[in-house]
CSV table of C-alpha atoms and ligand atoms in Angstrom, one decimal:
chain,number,residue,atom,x,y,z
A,1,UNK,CA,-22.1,-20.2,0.9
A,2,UNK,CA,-24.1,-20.3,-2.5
A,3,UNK,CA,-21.0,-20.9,-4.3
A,4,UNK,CA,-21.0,-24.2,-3.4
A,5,UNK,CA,-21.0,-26.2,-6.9
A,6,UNK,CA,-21.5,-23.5,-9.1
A,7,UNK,CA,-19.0,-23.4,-12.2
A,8,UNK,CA,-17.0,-20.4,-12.3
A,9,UNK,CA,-14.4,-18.7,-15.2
A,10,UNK,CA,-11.5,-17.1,-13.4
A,11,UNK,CA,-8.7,-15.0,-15.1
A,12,UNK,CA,-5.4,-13.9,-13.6
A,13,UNK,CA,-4.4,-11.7,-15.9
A,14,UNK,CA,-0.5,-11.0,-16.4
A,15,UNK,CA,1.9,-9.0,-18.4
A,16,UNK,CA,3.2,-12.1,-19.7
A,17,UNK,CA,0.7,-14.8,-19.5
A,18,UNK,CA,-3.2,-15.2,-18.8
A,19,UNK,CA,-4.0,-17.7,-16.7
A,20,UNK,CA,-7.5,-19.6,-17.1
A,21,UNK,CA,-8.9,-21.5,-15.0
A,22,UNK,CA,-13.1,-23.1,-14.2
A,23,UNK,CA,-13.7,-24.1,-10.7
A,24,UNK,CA,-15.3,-22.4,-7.5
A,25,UNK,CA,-13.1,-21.6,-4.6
A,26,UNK,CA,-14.7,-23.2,-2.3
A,27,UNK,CA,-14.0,-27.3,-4.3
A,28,UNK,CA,-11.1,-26.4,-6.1
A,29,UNK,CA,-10.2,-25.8,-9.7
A,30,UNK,CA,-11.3,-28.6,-11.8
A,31,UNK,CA,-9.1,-27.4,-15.4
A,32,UNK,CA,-6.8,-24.5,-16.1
A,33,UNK,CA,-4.8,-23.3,-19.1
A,34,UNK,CA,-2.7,-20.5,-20.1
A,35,UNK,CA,-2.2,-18.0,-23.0
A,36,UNK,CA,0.8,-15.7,-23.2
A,37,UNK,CA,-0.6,-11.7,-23.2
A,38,UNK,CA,-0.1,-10.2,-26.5
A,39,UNK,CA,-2.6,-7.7,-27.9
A,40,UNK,CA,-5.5,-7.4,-26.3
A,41,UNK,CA,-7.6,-8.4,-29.1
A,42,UNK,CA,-5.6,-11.7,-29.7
A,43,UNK,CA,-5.8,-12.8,-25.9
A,44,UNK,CA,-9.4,-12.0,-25.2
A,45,UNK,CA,-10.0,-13.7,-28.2
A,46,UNK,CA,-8.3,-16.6,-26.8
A,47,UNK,CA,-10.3,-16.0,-23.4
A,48,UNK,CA,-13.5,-16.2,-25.2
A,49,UNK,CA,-12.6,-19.2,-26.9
A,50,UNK,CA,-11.5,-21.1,-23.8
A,51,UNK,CA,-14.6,-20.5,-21.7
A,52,UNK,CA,-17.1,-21.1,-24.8
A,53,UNK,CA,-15.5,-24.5,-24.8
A,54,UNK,CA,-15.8,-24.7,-21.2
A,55,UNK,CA,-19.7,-23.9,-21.0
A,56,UNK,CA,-21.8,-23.5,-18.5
A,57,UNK,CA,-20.3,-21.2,-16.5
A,58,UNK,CA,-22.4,-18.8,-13.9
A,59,UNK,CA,-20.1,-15.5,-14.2
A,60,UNK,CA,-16.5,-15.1,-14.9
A,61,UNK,CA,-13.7,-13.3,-12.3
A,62,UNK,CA,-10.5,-11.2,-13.2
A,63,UNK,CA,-7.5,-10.6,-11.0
A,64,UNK,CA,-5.7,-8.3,-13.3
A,65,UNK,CA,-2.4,-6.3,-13.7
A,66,UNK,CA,-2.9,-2.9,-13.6
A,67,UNK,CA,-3.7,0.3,-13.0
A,68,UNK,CA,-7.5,-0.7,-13.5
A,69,UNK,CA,-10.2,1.4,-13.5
A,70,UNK,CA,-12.3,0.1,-10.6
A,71,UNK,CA,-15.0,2.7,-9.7
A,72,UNK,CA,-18.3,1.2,-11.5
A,73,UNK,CA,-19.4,5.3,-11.7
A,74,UNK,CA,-16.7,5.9,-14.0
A,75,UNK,CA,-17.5,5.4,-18.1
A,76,UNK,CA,-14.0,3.9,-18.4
A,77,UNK,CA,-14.9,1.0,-16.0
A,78,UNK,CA,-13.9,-2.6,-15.8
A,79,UNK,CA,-10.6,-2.0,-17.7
A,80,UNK,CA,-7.0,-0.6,-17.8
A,81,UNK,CA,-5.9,2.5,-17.3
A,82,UNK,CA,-2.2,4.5,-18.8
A,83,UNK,CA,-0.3,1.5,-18.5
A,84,UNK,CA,3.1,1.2,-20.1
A,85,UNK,CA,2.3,-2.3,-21.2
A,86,UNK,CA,2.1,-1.7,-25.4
A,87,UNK,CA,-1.2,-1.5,-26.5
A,88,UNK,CA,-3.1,-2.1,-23.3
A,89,UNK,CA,-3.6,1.3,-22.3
A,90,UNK,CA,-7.6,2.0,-22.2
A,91,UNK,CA,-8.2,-1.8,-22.8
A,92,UNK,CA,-11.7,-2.8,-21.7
A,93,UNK,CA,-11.3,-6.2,-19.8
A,94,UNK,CA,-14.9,-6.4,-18.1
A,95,UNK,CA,-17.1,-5.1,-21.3
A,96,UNK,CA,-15.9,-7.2,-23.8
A,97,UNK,CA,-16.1,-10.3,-21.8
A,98,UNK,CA,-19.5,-9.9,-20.3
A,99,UNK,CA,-20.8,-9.1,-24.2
A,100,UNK,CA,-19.2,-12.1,-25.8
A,101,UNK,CA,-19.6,-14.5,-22.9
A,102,UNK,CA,-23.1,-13.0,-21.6
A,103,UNK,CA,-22.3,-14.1,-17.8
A,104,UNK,CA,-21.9,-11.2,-14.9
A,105,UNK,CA,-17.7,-10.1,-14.8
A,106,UNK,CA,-16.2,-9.1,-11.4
A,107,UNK,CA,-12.7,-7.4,-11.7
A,108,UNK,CA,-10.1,-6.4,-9.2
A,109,UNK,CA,-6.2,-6.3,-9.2
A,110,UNK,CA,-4.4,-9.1,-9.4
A,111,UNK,CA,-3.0,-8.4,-5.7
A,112,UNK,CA,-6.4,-7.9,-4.4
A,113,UNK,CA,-7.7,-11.1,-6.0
A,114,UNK,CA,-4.6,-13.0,-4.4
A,115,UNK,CA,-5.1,-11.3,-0.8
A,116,UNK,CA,-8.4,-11.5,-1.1
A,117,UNK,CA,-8.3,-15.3,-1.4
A,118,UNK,CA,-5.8,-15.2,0.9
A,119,UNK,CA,-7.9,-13.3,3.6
A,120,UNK,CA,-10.8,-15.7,2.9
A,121,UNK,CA,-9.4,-18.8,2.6
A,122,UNK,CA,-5.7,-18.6,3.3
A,123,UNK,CA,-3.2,-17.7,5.9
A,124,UNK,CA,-5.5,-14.3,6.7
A,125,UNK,CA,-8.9,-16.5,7.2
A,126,UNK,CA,-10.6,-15.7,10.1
A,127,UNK,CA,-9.0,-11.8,10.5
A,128,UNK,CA,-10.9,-8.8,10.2
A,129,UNK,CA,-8.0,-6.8,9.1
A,130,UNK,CA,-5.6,-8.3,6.6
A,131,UNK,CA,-2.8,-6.8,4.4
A,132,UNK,CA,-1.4,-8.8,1.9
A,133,UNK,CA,2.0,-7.8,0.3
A,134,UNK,CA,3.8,-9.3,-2.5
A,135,UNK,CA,7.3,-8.4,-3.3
A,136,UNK,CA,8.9,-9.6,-6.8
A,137,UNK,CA,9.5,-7.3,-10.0
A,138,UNK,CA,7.5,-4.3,-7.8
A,139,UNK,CA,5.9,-4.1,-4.7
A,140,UNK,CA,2.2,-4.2,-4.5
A,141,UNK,CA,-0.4,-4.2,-1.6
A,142,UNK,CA,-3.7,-5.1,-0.5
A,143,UNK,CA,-6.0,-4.0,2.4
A,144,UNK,CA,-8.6,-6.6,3.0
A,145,UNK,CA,-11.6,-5.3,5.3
A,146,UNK,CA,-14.0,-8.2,6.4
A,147,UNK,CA,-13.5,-9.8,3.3
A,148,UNK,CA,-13.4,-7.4,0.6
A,149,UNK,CA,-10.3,-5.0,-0.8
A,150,UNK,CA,-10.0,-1.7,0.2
A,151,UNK,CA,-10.6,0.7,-3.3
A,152,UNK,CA,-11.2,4.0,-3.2
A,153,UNK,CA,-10.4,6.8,-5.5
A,154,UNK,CA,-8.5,3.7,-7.4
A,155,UNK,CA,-6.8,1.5,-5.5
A,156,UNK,CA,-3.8,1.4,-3.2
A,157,UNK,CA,-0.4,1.7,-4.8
A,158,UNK,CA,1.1,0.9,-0.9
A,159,UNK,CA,4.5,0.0,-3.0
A,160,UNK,CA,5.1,3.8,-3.4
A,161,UNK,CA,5.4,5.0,-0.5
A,162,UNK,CA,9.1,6.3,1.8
A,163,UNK,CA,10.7,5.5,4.6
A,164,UNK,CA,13.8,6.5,6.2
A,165,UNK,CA,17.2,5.2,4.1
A,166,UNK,CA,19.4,2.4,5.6
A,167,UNK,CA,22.5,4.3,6.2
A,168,UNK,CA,24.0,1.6,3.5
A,169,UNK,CA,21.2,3.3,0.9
A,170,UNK,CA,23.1,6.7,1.2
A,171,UNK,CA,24.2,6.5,-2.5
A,172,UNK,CA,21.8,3.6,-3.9
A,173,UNK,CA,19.5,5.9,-5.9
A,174,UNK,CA,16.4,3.5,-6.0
A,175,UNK,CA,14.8,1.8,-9.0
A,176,UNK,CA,11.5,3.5,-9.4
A,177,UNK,CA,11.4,5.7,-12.3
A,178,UNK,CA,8.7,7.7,-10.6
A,179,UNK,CA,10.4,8.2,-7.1
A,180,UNK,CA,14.1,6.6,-6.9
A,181,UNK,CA,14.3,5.3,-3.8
A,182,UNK,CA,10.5,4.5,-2.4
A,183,UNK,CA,9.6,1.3,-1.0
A,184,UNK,CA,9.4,-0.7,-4.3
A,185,UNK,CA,12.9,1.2,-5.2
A,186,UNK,CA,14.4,-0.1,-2.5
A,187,UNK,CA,13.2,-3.8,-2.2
A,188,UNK,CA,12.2,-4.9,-5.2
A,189,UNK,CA,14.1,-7.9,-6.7
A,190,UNK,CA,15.4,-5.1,-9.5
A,191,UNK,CA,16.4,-3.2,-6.7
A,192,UNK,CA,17.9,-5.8,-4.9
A,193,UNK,CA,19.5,-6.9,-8.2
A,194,UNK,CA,21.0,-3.4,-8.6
A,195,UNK,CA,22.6,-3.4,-5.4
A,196,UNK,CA,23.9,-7.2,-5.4
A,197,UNK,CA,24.3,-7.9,-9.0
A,198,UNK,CA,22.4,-11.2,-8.7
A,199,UNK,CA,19.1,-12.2,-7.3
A,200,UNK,CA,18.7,-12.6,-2.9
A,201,UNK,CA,18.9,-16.0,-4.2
A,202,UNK,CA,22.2,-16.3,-4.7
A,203,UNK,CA,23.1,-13.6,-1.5
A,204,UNK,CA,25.2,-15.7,0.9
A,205,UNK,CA,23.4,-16.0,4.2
A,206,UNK,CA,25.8,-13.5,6.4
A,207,UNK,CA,25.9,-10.5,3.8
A,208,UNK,CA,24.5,-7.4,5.0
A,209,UNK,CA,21.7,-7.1,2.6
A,210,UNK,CA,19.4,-9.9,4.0
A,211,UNK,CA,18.9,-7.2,7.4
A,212,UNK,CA,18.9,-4.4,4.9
A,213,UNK,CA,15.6,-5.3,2.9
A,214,UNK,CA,14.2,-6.3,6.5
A,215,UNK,CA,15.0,-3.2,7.8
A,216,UNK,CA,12.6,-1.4,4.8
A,217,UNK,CA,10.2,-4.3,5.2
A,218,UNK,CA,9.9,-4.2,8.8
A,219,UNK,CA,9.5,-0.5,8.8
A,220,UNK,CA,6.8,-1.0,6.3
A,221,UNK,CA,5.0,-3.2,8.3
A,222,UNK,CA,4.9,-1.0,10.9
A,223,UNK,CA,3.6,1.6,9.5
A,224,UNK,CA,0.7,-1.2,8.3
A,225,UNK,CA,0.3,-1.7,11.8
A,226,UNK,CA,-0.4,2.0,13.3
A,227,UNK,CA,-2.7,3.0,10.5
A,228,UNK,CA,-5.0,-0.3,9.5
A,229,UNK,CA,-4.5,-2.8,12.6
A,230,UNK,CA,-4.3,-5.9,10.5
A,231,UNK,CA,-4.9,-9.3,12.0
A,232,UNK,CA,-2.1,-10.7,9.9
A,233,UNK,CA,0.3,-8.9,7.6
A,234,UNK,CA,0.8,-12.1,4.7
A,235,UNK,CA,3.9,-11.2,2.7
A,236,UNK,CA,4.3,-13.2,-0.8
A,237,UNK,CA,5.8,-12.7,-4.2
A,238,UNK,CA,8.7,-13.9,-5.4
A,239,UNK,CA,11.6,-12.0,-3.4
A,240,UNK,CA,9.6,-13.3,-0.1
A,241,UNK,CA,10.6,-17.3,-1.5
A,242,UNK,CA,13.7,-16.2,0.4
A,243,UNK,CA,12.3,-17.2,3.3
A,244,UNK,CA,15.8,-16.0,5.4
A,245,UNK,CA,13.7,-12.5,5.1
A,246,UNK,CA,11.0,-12.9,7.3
A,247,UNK,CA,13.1,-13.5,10.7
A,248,UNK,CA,15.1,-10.0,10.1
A,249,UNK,CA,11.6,-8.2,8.7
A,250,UNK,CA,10.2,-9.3,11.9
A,251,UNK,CA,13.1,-8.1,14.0
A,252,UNK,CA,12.8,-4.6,12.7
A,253,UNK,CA,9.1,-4.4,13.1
A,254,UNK,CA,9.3,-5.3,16.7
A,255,UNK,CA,12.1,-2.5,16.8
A,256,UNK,CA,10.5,-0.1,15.1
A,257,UNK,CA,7.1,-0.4,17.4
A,258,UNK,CA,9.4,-0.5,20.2
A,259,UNK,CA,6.6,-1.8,22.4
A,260,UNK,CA,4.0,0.5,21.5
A,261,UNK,CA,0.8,-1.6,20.1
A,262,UNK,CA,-0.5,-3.6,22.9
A,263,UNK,CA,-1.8,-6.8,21.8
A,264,UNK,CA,-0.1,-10.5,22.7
A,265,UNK,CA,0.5,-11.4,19.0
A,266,UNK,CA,2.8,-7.8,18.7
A,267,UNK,CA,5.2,-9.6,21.1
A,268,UNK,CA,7.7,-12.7,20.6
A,269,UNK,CA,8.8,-13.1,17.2
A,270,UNK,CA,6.2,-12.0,15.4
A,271,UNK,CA,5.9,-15.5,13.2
A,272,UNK,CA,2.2,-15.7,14.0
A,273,UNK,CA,2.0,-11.9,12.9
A,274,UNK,CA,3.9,-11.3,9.8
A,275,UNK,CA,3.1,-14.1,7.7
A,276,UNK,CA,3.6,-16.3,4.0
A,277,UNK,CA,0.7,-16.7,2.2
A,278,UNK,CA,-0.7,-20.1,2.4
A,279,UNK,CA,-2.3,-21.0,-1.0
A,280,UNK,CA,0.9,-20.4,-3.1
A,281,UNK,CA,0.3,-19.9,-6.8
A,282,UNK,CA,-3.1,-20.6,-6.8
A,283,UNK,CA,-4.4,-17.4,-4.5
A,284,UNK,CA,-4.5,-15.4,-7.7
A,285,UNK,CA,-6.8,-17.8,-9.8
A,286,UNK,CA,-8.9,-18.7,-6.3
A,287,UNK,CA,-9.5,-15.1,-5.9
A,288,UNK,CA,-10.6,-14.9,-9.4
A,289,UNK,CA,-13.3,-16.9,-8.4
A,290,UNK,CA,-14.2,-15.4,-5.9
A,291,UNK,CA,-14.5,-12.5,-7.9
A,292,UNK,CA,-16.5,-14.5,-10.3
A,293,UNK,CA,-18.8,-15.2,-7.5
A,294,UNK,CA,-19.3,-11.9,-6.1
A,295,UNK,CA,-19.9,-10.5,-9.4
A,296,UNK,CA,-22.9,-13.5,-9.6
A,297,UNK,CA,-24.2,-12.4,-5.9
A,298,UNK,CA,-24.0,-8.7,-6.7
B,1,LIG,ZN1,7.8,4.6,-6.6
């Protein structure tokens, strides 16, 4: 691949915190630093500064938080849409960076940057099909065709979507202010907080609740399944540490396909199927540059 040696900027860009980093995907990240998000003046100011200091670079990737505005036909392109973060609503990520850096700026969400390195060079390499999930503070998704994210009219939101309540859910009312009890309502480690009154972390191994996320998780990757026929379904983020989740998520997949999909890795346990991610912390700041060297190559 031409990436080989070329210097790249990559951004994964938080609600909390920026993280910087030069490298290429392919050799690794040679330095990285981080900036905590404040307005977005002060932190792209602080962007700037670090990859001035960091010169030459070929072209500069973002995995951002979103919603982003993603379709290159749209005016408001290459920056945030109504997001309640203060002051970041309408911020312009990709115009200001490309101006005051003069380098080509790739942008995508911060889950598509981390599935997207996943798919490449992580636990989906080598898959058509991949869907990468991550599960902490919300739910969010990515749908990784052949090596690039699945966008559209946006992008997917795959956290927002319902299926049928675990008879213990009859009177949990969710945690999404937009729907209650959708998929991020209902798993979220808010949601699981509101149910527990602690983190999964701290859920002793027998109670109920470990087969009750599963359950939601499970049906969720089913539903993956029947409509995009992934090659690997990688599930990260911070509620997924608890690795105890996988082995009842995978139990209620296989129950909810009942058989169905015939394909030798839909049968057994499913632990070459339903899978963690493989680059850790780093799969948002790899796919960052790959962004950065797609938006070189474009
Ligand atoms: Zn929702």
């Amino acid at each position: 691949m031409s990436s080989t040696k070329k210097r790249y900027g990559g951004v994964e860009a938080g609600g909390t915190k920026f993280v910087l980093v030069v490298g290429n995907a392919e050799d690794g990240i040679e330095t990285r630093h981080s900036l905590p998000t404040t307005s977005p003046e002060e932190t792209l100011a602080g962007v700037v500064a670090f990859f001035k200091a960091q010169e030459p670079i070929s072209a500069l990737g973002i995995a951002s938080f979103g919603p982003l505005v993603l379709d290159p036909r749209r005016t408001d392109y290459g920056g945030f849409g109504k997001t309640p973060k203060a002051g970041w609503s309408g911020a312009g990520l990709v115009g200001p960076l490309k101006s005051a850096l003069n380098v080509p700026v790739g942008l995508d969400t911060d889950v598509n940057g981390a599935g997207l390195a996943e798919a490449v060079y992580g636990a989906g390499r080598d898959e058509e099909v991949v869907v990468y999930i991550t599960v902490g503070t919300g739910l969010g998704g990515g749908l990784i065709v052949r090596g690039e994210p699945v966008h559209g009219l946006t992008h997917p939101e795959m956290g927002h979507v319902r299926l049928p309540l675990h008879p213990r859910d009859a009177d949990f009312a969710g945690v999404c202010p937009f729907h209650g009890t959708c998929l991020e309502g209902l798993v979220s480690g808010p949601a699981i907080s509101a149910r527990l009154g602690t983190p999964l972390s701290n859920a002793a191994s027998t109670d109920p609740i470990w087969e009750q996320i599963g359950y939601y998780l499970g049906g969720f990757c089913a539903i993956l399944t029947l409509v995009a026929s992934p090659g690997k379904i990688i599930l990260g983020g911070g509620v997924m540490e608890n690795t105890a989740l996988f082995a009842p998520t995978r139990a209620a997949l296989a129950k909810a396909l009942n058989g169905y999909v015939g394909h030798p890795r839909l049968t057994g346990d499913l632990s070459d199927y339903v899978v963690p991610p493989k680059l850790g912390s780093n799969a948002g700041a790899i796919g960052a540059l790959i962004l950065a060297d797609r938006a070189l190559h474009a």
